[in-house]
XYZ file of C-alpha atoms in Angstrom:
759
model
C 117.824 82.805 101.269
C 120.471 80.198 100.736
C 122.736 79.137 97.699
C 122.916 75.426 97.189
C 126.251 73.703 98.200
C 127.348 73.045 94.557
C 130.755 73.675 93.103
C 129.413 75.655 90.253
C 127.242 77.791 92.393
C 128.159 81.498 92.080
C 129.600 83.626 94.760
C 127.101 84.784 97.286
C 126.916 88.705 97.736
C 128.997 90.052 100.724
C 126.030 89.705 103.359
C 128.690 91.105 105.955
C 127.599 94.505 104.721
C 124.226 94.207 106.473
C 125.969 93.364 109.747
C 128.174 96.390 109.756
C 125.315 98.688 108.815
C 123.254 97.292 111.684
C 126.096 97.864 114.142
C 126.930 101.324 112.883
C 123.394 102.365 113.307
C 122.949 100.906 116.859
C 126.233 102.569 117.855
C 125.010 105.777 116.549
C 121.573 105.450 118.425
C 123.646 104.526 121.659
C 125.870 107.508 121.349
C 122.798 109.753 121.417
C 122.503 109.117 125.181
C 125.770 110.191 126.183
C 127.521 108.860 129.316
C 127.089 105.822 131.393
C 123.686 104.038 130.774
C 122.053 100.796 131.540
C 120.746 98.807 128.595
C 117.484 96.564 128.765
C 117.280 94.016 125.901
C 114.395 91.950 124.999
C 114.728 88.234 125.132
C 114.349 87.274 121.449
C 116.730 90.215 120.594
C 119.647 89.007 122.637
C 120.926 86.573 120.260
C 120.820 88.628 117.127
C 122.494 91.400 119.114
C 125.275 89.112 120.006
C 125.792 88.368 116.394
C 125.895 92.159 115.630
C 127.758 93.768 118.541
C 128.877 91.823 121.395
C 129.158 92.895 125.036
C 132.923 94.482 124.409
C 131.299 96.653 121.691
C 128.441 97.694 123.971
C 130.974 98.505 126.988
C 133.100 100.778 124.437
C 130.014 102.913 123.956
C 129.321 103.556 127.701
C 126.976 100.839 128.405
C 127.302 99.857 132.098
C 125.206 97.283 132.974
C 122.690 94.722 130.808
C 119.264 93.675 132.037
C 116.923 91.325 130.395
C 113.412 93.169 129.805
C 110.912 92.208 132.498
C 113.963 92.241 135.133
C 113.949 95.188 137.657
C 116.753 97.411 137.658
C 119.258 97.229 140.755
C 118.854 99.936 143.467
C 121.910 101.561 142.536
C 121.373 101.682 138.864
C 122.373 104.283 136.432
C 120.882 107.640 135.751
C 120.152 106.669 132.032
C 118.019 103.760 130.849
C 117.961 102.434 127.400
C 115.500 100.003 126.159
C 116.243 97.848 122.970
C 112.831 96.136 122.607
C 110.394 94.770 119.868
C 107.274 96.950 119.450
C 104.819 95.091 121.861
C 102.378 96.314 123.857
C 103.302 94.361 127.109
C 106.899 95.691 126.953
C 105.610 99.275 127.049
C 103.601 98.440 130.039
C 106.825 97.364 131.724
C 108.749 100.343 130.687
C 105.858 102.673 131.923
C 105.933 100.936 135.142
C 109.543 101.819 135.663
C 109.128 105.297 134.600
C 106.145 105.788 136.899
C 107.896 104.143 139.905
C 110.952 106.466 139.274
C 108.687 109.525 139.284
C 106.982 108.488 142.369
C 109.865 108.019 144.187
C 111.455 111.195 143.061
C 114.094 109.706 140.755
C 115.284 111.737 138.044
C 116.238 109.514 134.739
C 116.687 109.930 131.229
C 114.838 107.081 129.204
C 115.449 106.060 125.557
C 113.493 103.397 123.680
C 114.963 101.716 120.744
C 112.488 100.031 118.653
C 113.464 97.093 116.416
C 112.999 96.862 113.352
C 110.365 99.633 113.826
C 108.153 101.491 116.143
C 104.415 101.161 115.826
C 101.773 103.832 116.577
C 100.041 101.388 119.371
C 103.185 101.461 121.271
C 103.313 105.105 121.361
C 99.600 105.252 122.166
C 100.197 102.773 125.380
C 102.943 105.232 126.742
C 100.705 107.959 126.328
C 97.934 106.155 128.148
C 100.334 105.373 130.862
C 101.285 108.893 131.246
C 104.947 108.754 130.263
C 105.156 109.577 126.649
C 106.866 113.099 127.409
C 109.603 111.342 129.684
C 110.803 108.989 126.913
C 112.619 109.454 123.652
C 111.697 106.840 120.992
C 113.904 105.710 118.083
C 114.185 102.924 115.477
C 116.775 100.469 114.804
C 116.214 99.394 111.478
C 117.643 96.034 111.738
C 115.809 93.933 109.070
C 118.166 91.196 108.052
C 120.796 89.404 109.878
C 123.362 87.238 108.033
C 123.416 83.838 109.712
C 126.099 82.378 107.075
C 127.794 83.470 103.847
C 124.715 82.554 101.971
C 121.768 82.710 104.444
C 120.143 85.813 105.767
C 117.078 85.970 108.122
C 114.660 88.523 109.474
C 114.445 86.772 113.039
C 110.839 87.689 113.477
C 109.590 84.472 115.258
C 106.116 85.942 115.679
C 105.537 86.684 112.022
C 103.934 83.369 111.232
C 101.400 83.655 114.143
C 100.564 87.313 113.911
C 99.824 87.305 110.145
C 98.319 83.781 109.546
C 96.759 83.293 112.810
C 95.862 86.787 114.027
C 95.388 88.572 110.853
C 97.781 91.312 111.724
C 99.670 92.868 108.900
C 101.948 94.825 110.614
C 105.110 92.967 109.571
C 104.514 93.408 105.918
C 106.151 96.765 105.939
C 109.530 95.395 107.544
C 109.510 92.699 104.712
C 109.106 95.554 101.952
C 111.707 97.476 103.734
C 114.191 94.503 103.685
C 113.734 93.895 99.954
C 114.564 97.728 99.332
C 117.652 97.371 101.603
C 118.654 94.501 99.502
C 117.906 96.014 96.127
C 119.821 99.124 97.179
C 123.044 97.416 98.477
C 123.283 94.739 95.857
C 121.904 96.304 92.753
C 118.353 95.833 91.203
C 117.144 92.165 91.336
C 116.720 90.448 87.791
C 113.471 88.774 88.428
C 110.990 88.825 91.104
C 108.358 86.003 91.348
C 106.097 85.039 94.367
C 102.783 83.185 95.153
C 100.574 84.121 98.168
C 98.519 87.048 99.509
C 101.190 87.995 101.984
C 104.109 87.666 99.475
C 102.112 89.732 96.944
C 101.166 92.629 99.486
C 105.046 92.694 100.570
C 106.028 92.799 96.805
C 103.497 95.637 95.987
C 104.354 97.685 98.926
C 108.314 97.355 98.031
C 107.597 98.389 94.364
C 105.853 101.482 95.739
C 108.824 102.193 98.050
C 111.180 101.831 95.199
C 109.133 104.193 93.068
C 109.037 107.023 95.695
C 112.733 106.390 96.581
C 115.822 108.147 95.146
C 116.913 105.060 92.836
C 119.501 103.844 95.061
C 121.213 100.788 93.688
C 120.249 101.574 90.122
C 123.028 101.289 87.665
C 125.003 98.902 89.802
C 125.830 95.364 88.745
C 122.998 93.008 89.980
C 124.387 90.444 92.789
C 121.218 88.944 93.247
C 119.580 87.158 89.984
C 116.325 86.004 91.184
C 114.163 86.617 94.197
C 111.207 84.491 95.338
C 108.651 85.313 97.863
C 106.201 82.520 99.107
C 103.648 82.211 101.769
C 104.399 79.675 104.319
C 100.767 78.339 103.919
C 101.621 77.619 100.360
C 103.694 74.542 101.361
C 103.049 73.288 104.910
C 103.805 69.778 103.916
C 107.303 70.262 103.649
C 107.599 71.889 107.182
C 105.451 69.018 108.642
C 107.488 66.086 107.367
C 110.382 64.713 109.553
C 113.844 65.968 108.435
C 116.441 63.427 107.836
C 119.586 65.342 107.038
C 121.951 66.292 109.716
C 121.170 70.012 110.111
C 117.563 69.342 110.214
C 117.993 66.499 112.899
C 120.016 68.908 114.760
C 117.350 71.526 114.752
C 114.568 68.953 115.623
C 116.667 67.927 118.698
C 118.323 70.874 119.930
C 116.703 73.844 118.241
C 118.916 76.146 116.120
C 118.287 79.679 117.058
C 119.770 82.511 115.391
C 122.373 80.423 113.746
C 123.441 78.776 116.821
C 122.751 75.737 119.034
C 123.348 75.039 122.756
C 124.742 71.544 123.121
C 124.037 70.085 126.727
C 126.152 67.856 129.109
C 124.873 64.847 127.004
C 126.942 66.116 124.005
C 129.920 67.810 125.597
C 130.582 65.070 128.080
C 130.972 67.633 130.827
C 128.799 69.418 133.263
C 128.208 72.536 131.331
C 126.715 73.526 127.991
C 128.384 74.866 124.980
C 126.761 77.261 122.555
C 128.245 76.567 118.962
C 127.582 78.680 115.739
C 126.567 76.582 113.097
C 127.898 77.996 109.775
C 130.512 77.349 106.926
C 133.400 78.472 109.252
C 132.708 75.120 111.085
C 134.513 72.906 108.683
C 133.127 69.777 109.999
C 129.639 70.955 109.897
C 129.861 72.459 106.577
C 130.787 69.144 105.162
C 127.695 67.185 106.849
C 125.053 69.822 107.061
C 123.247 68.822 104.146
C 123.993 64.770 104.274
C 121.468 62.296 104.872
C 121.967 61.201 108.367
C 122.984 57.715 107.562
C 126.140 58.994 105.924
C 127.193 61.225 108.617
C 128.705 58.433 111.051
C 130.788 57.295 108.108
C 132.167 60.631 107.141
C 132.667 61.665 110.954
C 134.956 58.260 111.453
C 136.798 58.918 108.332
C 137.501 62.662 109.532
C 138.585 61.329 112.688
C 141.329 58.922 111.208
C 142.440 61.777 109.137
C 142.808 64.037 112.009
C 144.795 61.480 113.803
C 147.221 60.960 110.712
C 147.870 64.611 110.821
C 148.623 64.632 114.636
C 151.069 61.578 113.733
C 153.065 63.519 111.377
C 154.846 65.506 113.957
C 156.695 62.489 115.081
C 159.211 62.323 112.402
C 159.660 66.445 112.171
C 162.818 68.347 113.008
C 162.821 71.426 115.269
C 161.999 73.835 112.216
C 159.135 71.620 110.991
C 157.789 71.226 114.574
C 157.818 75.045 115.018
C 155.953 75.485 111.869
C 153.523 72.776 112.794
C 152.823 74.356 116.088
C 152.519 77.927 114.831
C 150.395 77.180 111.423
C 148.476 73.827 111.863
C 148.284 72.798 115.426
C 145.794 75.416 116.506
C 143.417 74.476 113.384
C 143.691 70.867 114.161
C 142.894 71.461 118.012
C 139.831 73.536 117.009
C 138.639 71.054 114.384
C 139.198 68.052 116.684
C 136.972 69.880 119.323
C 134.085 70.399 116.820
C 134.368 66.951 115.665
C 133.913 65.718 119.218
C 130.786 67.799 119.480
C 129.164 66.557 116.382
C 129.895 62.916 117.186
C 128.186 63.441 120.449
C 125.265 65.186 118.733
C 124.875 62.305 116.420
C 124.742 59.988 119.435
C 122.322 62.044 121.160
C 120.120 62.208 118.010
C 120.168 58.490 117.654
C 119.143 58.015 121.363
C 116.171 60.218 120.977
C 114.969 59.201 117.640
C 115.328 55.217 118.745
C 113.077 56.268 121.668
C 110.532 57.806 119.390
C 110.090 54.982 116.859
C 111.648 57.250 114.371
C 111.601 54.504 111.497
C 107.924 53.832 112.138
C 107.052 57.459 112.027
C 108.898 57.946 108.600
C 106.995 55.063 107.161
C 103.592 56.334 108.375
C 104.746 59.816 106.779
C 105.426 58.291 103.351
C 102.246 56.412 103.478
C 100.392 59.775 104.030
C 102.447 61.487 101.363
C 101.779 58.601 98.692
C 98.109 58.218 99.765
C 98.367 54.652 100.703
C 97.332 52.610 103.953
C 95.723 55.687 105.399
C 93.707 53.816 107.884
C 96.901 51.988 109.203
C 98.564 55.544 109.230
C 95.619 56.778 111.293
C 95.995 53.783 113.972
C 99.631 54.629 114.118
C 98.881 58.195 114.990
C 96.223 56.996 117.617
C 98.981 54.817 119.247
C 101.469 57.561 119.096
C 99.131 59.758 121.133
C 98.113 57.003 123.560
C 101.772 56.155 124.382
C 102.437 59.858 124.978
C 105.614 59.686 122.872
C 105.808 63.433 122.114
C 102.884 66.169 122.019
C 104.341 67.970 119.377
C 105.253 64.969 117.068
C 101.507 63.744 117.365
C 100.256 67.126 116.397
C 102.618 67.194 113.400
C 101.402 63.797 112.169
C 97.845 64.847 112.596
C 98.265 67.903 110.617
C 100.041 66.144 108.068
C 97.122 63.537 107.502
C 94.621 66.499 107.422
C 96.359 68.497 104.855
C 97.324 65.455 102.427
C 93.510 64.275 102.778
C 91.814 67.667 102.375
C 90.875 67.424 106.262
C 89.794 64.752 108.534
C 86.656 62.824 108.268
C 84.392 64.065 111.341
C 84.590 60.346 113.037
C 88.603 60.346 112.795
C 88.737 64.195 113.928
C 86.572 63.583 117.082
C 88.354 60.493 117.905
C 92.024 61.919 117.552
C 91.020 65.257 119.323
C 89.478 63.378 122.213
C 92.506 60.837 122.648
C 94.919 63.845 122.496
C 93.001 65.965 124.952
C 93.039 62.750 127.375
C 96.684 62.109 126.807
C 98.052 65.826 127.165
C 95.364 68.057 129.069
C 92.330 70.005 128.125
C 94.445 73.152 127.678
C 94.972 72.084 124.305
C 91.517 72.734 123.208
C 92.819 76.229 122.201
C 95.515 74.485 120.106
C 93.021 72.461 118.208
C 91.011 76.015 117.547
C 93.948 77.730 116.321
C 95.135 74.724 113.823
C 91.700 74.719 112.633
C 91.769 78.401 111.937
C 94.969 78.468 109.925
C 93.817 75.243 107.872
C 96.437 72.958 109.501
C 94.070 70.566 111.179
C 90.529 70.804 109.705
C 87.329 68.602 109.826
C 85.877 67.656 106.229
C 82.284 69.022 105.755
C 79.283 66.659 106.034
C 78.888 66.372 102.489
C 82.434 65.270 101.711
C 82.413 62.188 103.918
C 81.226 58.616 103.669
C 80.337 57.830 107.247
C 76.793 56.586 106.207
C 78.331 54.181 103.671
C 80.771 52.914 106.192
C 78.189 52.476 108.721
C 76.040 50.138 106.256
C 79.013 48.319 105.038
C 79.932 47.472 108.515
C 76.728 45.501 109.161
C 77.774 43.189 106.298
C 81.503 42.623 106.875
C 84.005 43.162 109.637
C 84.852 46.550 111.004
C 88.476 46.250 109.388
C 87.017 45.203 106.091
C 84.673 47.972 106.279
C 87.206 50.711 106.880
C 89.271 49.552 103.951
C 86.274 49.557 101.563
C 85.188 53.033 102.810
C 88.965 54.083 102.283
C 88.675 53.024 98.751
C 85.392 55.003 98.208
C 86.829 57.813 100.018
C 89.797 58.263 97.829
C 87.425 58.328 94.697
C 85.032 60.832 96.427
C 87.440 63.251 97.754
C 89.727 65.330 95.712
C 92.974 66.135 97.595
C 94.609 69.399 96.522
C 97.984 68.013 97.704
C 97.358 64.728 95.596
C 96.684 66.759 92.644
C 99.624 69.079 92.922
C 101.764 66.054 93.641
C 100.704 64.375 90.455
C 101.094 67.610 88.515
C 104.570 68.535 89.739
C 105.925 65.188 90.262
C 106.414 65.536 94.038
C 106.688 61.767 94.727
C 109.499 60.223 92.629
C 109.090 57.026 90.682
C 111.892 54.774 91.825
C 113.277 51.556 89.870
C 115.078 49.878 92.951
C 116.299 51.459 96.124
C 116.820 55.197 96.439
C 120.713 56.169 96.285
C 121.070 58.425 99.322
C 124.804 58.805 98.753
C 124.492 60.094 94.966
C 121.086 61.448 95.020
C 119.476 62.409 91.816
C 116.985 64.916 92.940
C 115.712 67.190 95.960
C 113.824 64.178 97.214
C 116.805 62.969 99.274
C 116.229 65.461 102.081
C 113.235 63.277 103.048
C 114.739 59.853 102.321
C 113.832 59.861 98.580
C 109.978 59.972 99.211
C 109.070 63.503 98.621
C 110.261 66.347 96.490
C 109.619 69.761 98.782
C 106.865 71.486 97.130
C 108.415 75.102 97.598
C 111.675 73.922 95.839
C 109.871 72.309 93.047
C 107.914 75.576 92.385
C 111.021 77.444 92.108
C 112.661 75.009 89.727
C 109.573 75.036 87.634
C 109.257 78.888 87.522
C 113.036 79.075 86.692
C 112.611 76.721 83.848
C 109.481 78.103 82.469
C 110.690 81.917 83.092
C 107.636 82.540 84.670
C 104.221 80.964 85.660
C 103.023 80.068 82.337
C 102.114 76.394 82.319
C 101.490 76.364 85.929
C 97.920 77.613 85.988
C 96.547 74.558 87.504
C 99.031 74.408 90.210
C 98.389 77.975 90.984
C 94.749 77.534 90.976
C 95.004 74.703 93.611
C 97.478 76.878 95.686
C 94.618 79.642 95.935
C 96.374 81.867 93.424
C 97.916 85.280 94.171
C 101.002 84.692 91.971
C 102.997 87.358 90.313
C 106.381 87.852 88.455
C 108.187 91.211 88.122
C 111.132 92.138 85.735
C 113.636 94.436 86.919
C 113.696 96.570 90.109
C 110.448 97.656 91.964
C 111.021 101.021 90.561
C 111.462 100.389 86.866
C 107.928 100.043 86.270
C 108.488 96.882 84.263
C 106.515 94.615 86.549
C 104.336 91.867 85.030
C 101.429 90.511 86.565
C 99.752 87.275 86.438
C 97.082 87.038 89.016
C 94.466 84.307 89.895
C 92.924 86.176 92.831
C 89.447 85.741 93.646
C 88.640 89.416 92.309
C 89.571 88.443 88.690
C 90.978 91.899 88.380
C 94.668 93.156 88.343
C 94.481 96.706 90.070
C 96.663 99.355 88.507
C 97.956 100.850 91.584
C 100.260 99.768 94.233
C 99.134 99.152 97.846
C 99.294 101.713 100.689
C 103.027 102.640 101.065
C 102.707 103.195 104.660
C 103.173 101.563 108.021
C 99.688 100.201 107.858
C 97.581 97.434 106.961
C 93.824 96.505 106.293
C 92.347 97.620 109.386
C 89.917 95.272 111.712
C 86.355 95.859 112.190
C 85.440 96.134 116.004
C 81.810 94.520 115.854
C 79.033 96.183 118.165
C 78.949 95.119 121.540
C 82.842 94.239 121.986
C 85.335 96.512 123.663
C 86.477 99.570 121.612
C 89.438 99.720 119.544
C 91.219 101.819 122.205
C 91.064 99.054 124.593
C 93.075 96.835 122.241
C 95.886 98.781 120.719
C 98.002 95.719 119.885
C 95.304 95.237 116.993
C 95.793 98.600 115.264
C 99.283 97.690 113.325
C 101.499 100.483 112.529
C 99.979 103.959 111.881
C 101.056 106.044 108.886
C 103.670 108.560 109.629
C 102.918 112.183 109.154
C 106.359 112.857 108.009
C 106.485 110.339 105.347
C 107.394 112.162 101.924
C 106.591 108.879 99.891
C 103.014 108.629 101.216
C 102.634 112.283 100.438
C 103.891 111.937 97.097
C 101.669 108.599 96.473
C 98.490 110.260 97.719
C 99.137 113.502 95.430
C 99.783 111.245 92.410
C 96.806 108.993 92.978
C 94.360 111.773 93.784
C 95.488 113.690 90.821
C 95.142 110.866 88.597
C 91.618 110.415 89.943
C 90.703 113.651 89.158
C 92.384 113.800 85.628
C 90.701 115.156 82.858
C 87.571 115.959 84.876
C 85.687 119.481 85.061
C 85.931 121.351 88.226
C 83.201 119.933 90.594
C 82.714 116.806 88.704
C 83.149 113.389 90.019
C 86.562 111.664 89.874
C 87.256 108.705 87.489
C 85.297 105.727 89.074
C 87.696 103.134 87.834
C 90.564 104.786 89.352
C 88.749 105.345 92.804
C 87.657 101.580 92.809
C 91.295 100.533 92.576
C 92.171 102.863 95.428
C 89.149 101.744 97.275
C 90.509 98.197 96.946
C 93.946 99.221 98.143
C 92.470 100.890 101.169
C 90.457 97.812 101.980
C 87.246 99.566 101.690
C 83.997 98.142 100.144
C 82.922 101.467 98.997
C 83.228 102.266 95.328
C 82.501 105.999 95.262
C 85.094 107.310 97.433
C 85.683 111.027 96.831
C 88.976 112.899 96.484
C 88.760 114.419 100.082
C 88.306 111.053 101.661
C 91.392 109.516 99.697
C 93.415 112.583 100.844
C 92.321 112.000 104.351
C 93.166 108.167 104.097
C 96.600 108.957 102.866
C 97.342 111.659 105.507
C 95.823 110.281 108.566
C 98.650 109.950 111.070
C 96.123 108.526 113.938
C 93.882 105.763 112.314
C 92.034 103.734 114.701
C 89.145 102.408 112.386
C 88.541 100.434 109.575
C 89.087 102.388 106.322
C 85.497 101.570 105.167
C 84.450 104.033 107.761
C 86.119 106.832 105.820
C 83.435 107.296 103.379
C 81.394 109.066 106.091
C 83.370 112.372 106.067
C 82.952 112.743 102.225
C 79.551 114.849 102.494
C 81.238 116.997 105.124
C 84.216 118.333 102.881
C 84.254 120.566 100.065
C 87.090 121.887 97.701
C 88.043 125.273 98.296
C 91.038 127.057 97.060
C 94.042 125.129 97.549
C 92.932 122.942 100.488
C 89.656 121.067 101.690
C 87.398 122.795 104.019
C 84.862 121.549 106.412
C 81.176 122.850 105.345
C 79.951 122.956 108.986
C 82.819 125.295 110.008
C 84.419 127.078 106.917
C 86.882 128.939 108.966
C 88.858 125.728 109.782
C 90.827 124.919 106.584
C 92.462 121.648 106.793
C 95.786 123.024 105.436
C 98.177 122.398 108.463
C 96.024 119.786 110.145
C 96.080 116.064 110.463
C 92.924 113.800 110.616
C 92.093 111.559 113.482
C 89.363 109.012 113.013
C 87.939 106.967 115.717
C 85.142 104.398 116.088
C 83.030 104.991 119.190
C 80.614 102.313 120.348
C 77.878 103.862 122.408
C 76.656 101.986 125.418
C 73.203 102.238 124.056
C 72.076 100.433 120.938
C 70.564 103.583 119.201
C 73.179 105.293 117.428
C 72.484 109.062 116.436
C 74.812 111.711 115.100
C 75.825 114.163 117.649
C 75.314 117.832 116.479
C 78.474 119.615 115.824
C 79.281 122.114 118.612
C 80.558 125.020 116.298
C 84.271 124.428 116.919
C 86.458 123.701 113.913
C 88.254 120.971 115.934
C 85.738 118.321 115.643
C 83.132 116.599 113.329
C 81.045 113.455 113.502
C 79.139 111.217 111.101
C 78.198 107.621 110.568
C 79.818 104.714 108.826
C 78.455 103.560 105.285
C 76.696 100.707 107.263
C 74.919 103.265 109.546
C 75.796 101.318 112.680
C 79.399 102.784 113.829
C 79.390 106.517 114.604
C 82.540 108.065 113.449
C 84.281 110.657 115.330
C 86.818 113.152 113.400
C 89.303 114.988 115.314
C 91.430 117.615 113.682
C 94.702 118.392 115.658
C 96.985 121.410 114.496
C 100.502 120.222 113.143
C 103.248 121.595 111.112
C 101.947 122.088 107.400
C 101.454 118.986 105.710
C 103.237 118.519 102.415
C 100.655 116.819 100.573
C 96.895 116.868 100.127
C 95.970 120.056 101.298
C 97.266 121.096 97.922
C 95.511 118.104 95.934
C 92.755 119.603 93.951
C 90.704 118.738 90.856
C 92.537 119.388 87.465
C 92.082 123.072 86.249
C 91.152 124.511 89.560
C 93.436 127.291 90.583
């Protein structure tokens, strides 16, 4: 989230509140472990933690030593260990190894695990499997948003893209919804919310449900955020693949900006050590050149250097009083500005050396050709040369992906040729890289029916190979319909120029790519704001695979308006599951059981969630509304709930819905939850098992597991007569379902859900 650097832009909200809230919560969690303690920090949390609470603050709250996770503690370590970690299975195994080693050596310690931004059930399950769950205490640091600048905030979840778009893991959707809820509560209700993409829609729906079930925090306050846009990354891959030519983008390409800071090495600092520099608006030099085209930066830095020298020279004619004022008020700031100016000049020189070595101008020219759809064969040849010269493995992949997306995939001949050359240049270990890029749609091969290889082979017999390539390129441009080309034409992403593009006085957003391309995501935002919604953009939305939406007011206002082009063709009347959960993966027969792969479970619903209780109560009652006792619930309502739960079944019964909403340990796809339906019957205020009427469900939680027997023949095991176990078959009849009921404190929900009219 960022505001443009315009003079007429409104003042951004005070995002410093987010930092103070995160710091106060972390201090509270640390003080729950009184006395001296050693703190283990996960690597990708070190930079965010440094922005929130530096070492001095940690020392003030009895943190003795700091360790990086995966580093073993020193022999004379403290008697209390605190782990600040991401919810990852491998980290849980590291912690379990430390605890078990202490137990074997007879060392008694206290252990506290702080998960950020939230804990997942899979992590608790691993601790239980390792036998240390009872030896540790677990807590959450609800650190959802980090202010990087006065108008930029970030969730700092680098694994989000891979987990969701490649692995299909939905566990990070809940933190996104929680982040929206936090913004809404701190800065007042959003004026409008727009979005496009499946992930964006799921996050928005979950946030709406959280707002409906919340206590209305932020309502009645003056809105400080007018519009919120949620967009999936796969909506606009092209913008991320194009070479950046503004200063901040080139610094990121060359040095990698992490958590709003960059490490400048000896080649920039002209010394033997590296320097870590924060890149934000407090850097007076950086704030003035961050959005400038690189061709304008050197001139600005040169003029800035002369101005600084002139300010230094003013001291020569000063008297004693003026000199004293100069030293006390201006000298320190001038020295700081001079130091930053030297660093940015050194960074520019380093960028120039690297980009000159990589034939940057030729790369830009090839990108522009791909974006405009001209000279595709020449651009492909340039990519091949780029690979053969081993200029950069990342740059070569980036150009290949850009070619694939702009052309709706590579023709098989080019795909095989580029893939073979890349593997020969950079090693066969990149076979997995190509596989992953293909899975997420970044580097794909056209289907056989879409290519003109046969035409090219026939034409090549009559003319030269080069002429054949040009002829087939022309035919190919007519035969294939590129989604990117259609979107580009519809939205005017390629500016029409009368003369040379003026980079010093740009007239549109295309200046960030040298005047060749307007970023698609920015253009979509511009169009939606102008049209006040998605009306008139139906064709663009269709080419982007739909899932667009617009909402008025806060999530809890009930004023959301939906415009969906999803493949279902329906707008479901319910919000998605308001729990720390996601559509569950099906474990195919013959593979390892779900319990052997806890990282794929996602986050389990919380037993103590009042919001989930209220949601299930509301939906179950709505499904049974107006029905006679014993009659079937409303099928339309249940089908909507069924889609929310990710189940293909259209006849879920109320007890099954209750179990879905209350399940605290859910290992299986929700589609298997239809099997228990035949085993439960309404009785009084709760649901009882027909096999064992003595065991009412009140005060019990459901635990569903999929068991894959060693033998191919699946049979339902007979019930042993107890009231803690039941078993059935999945709707497909292939996966046995085991239901375990474990006593807990009374559940506040379902066990009171019942058909209307029943006492």
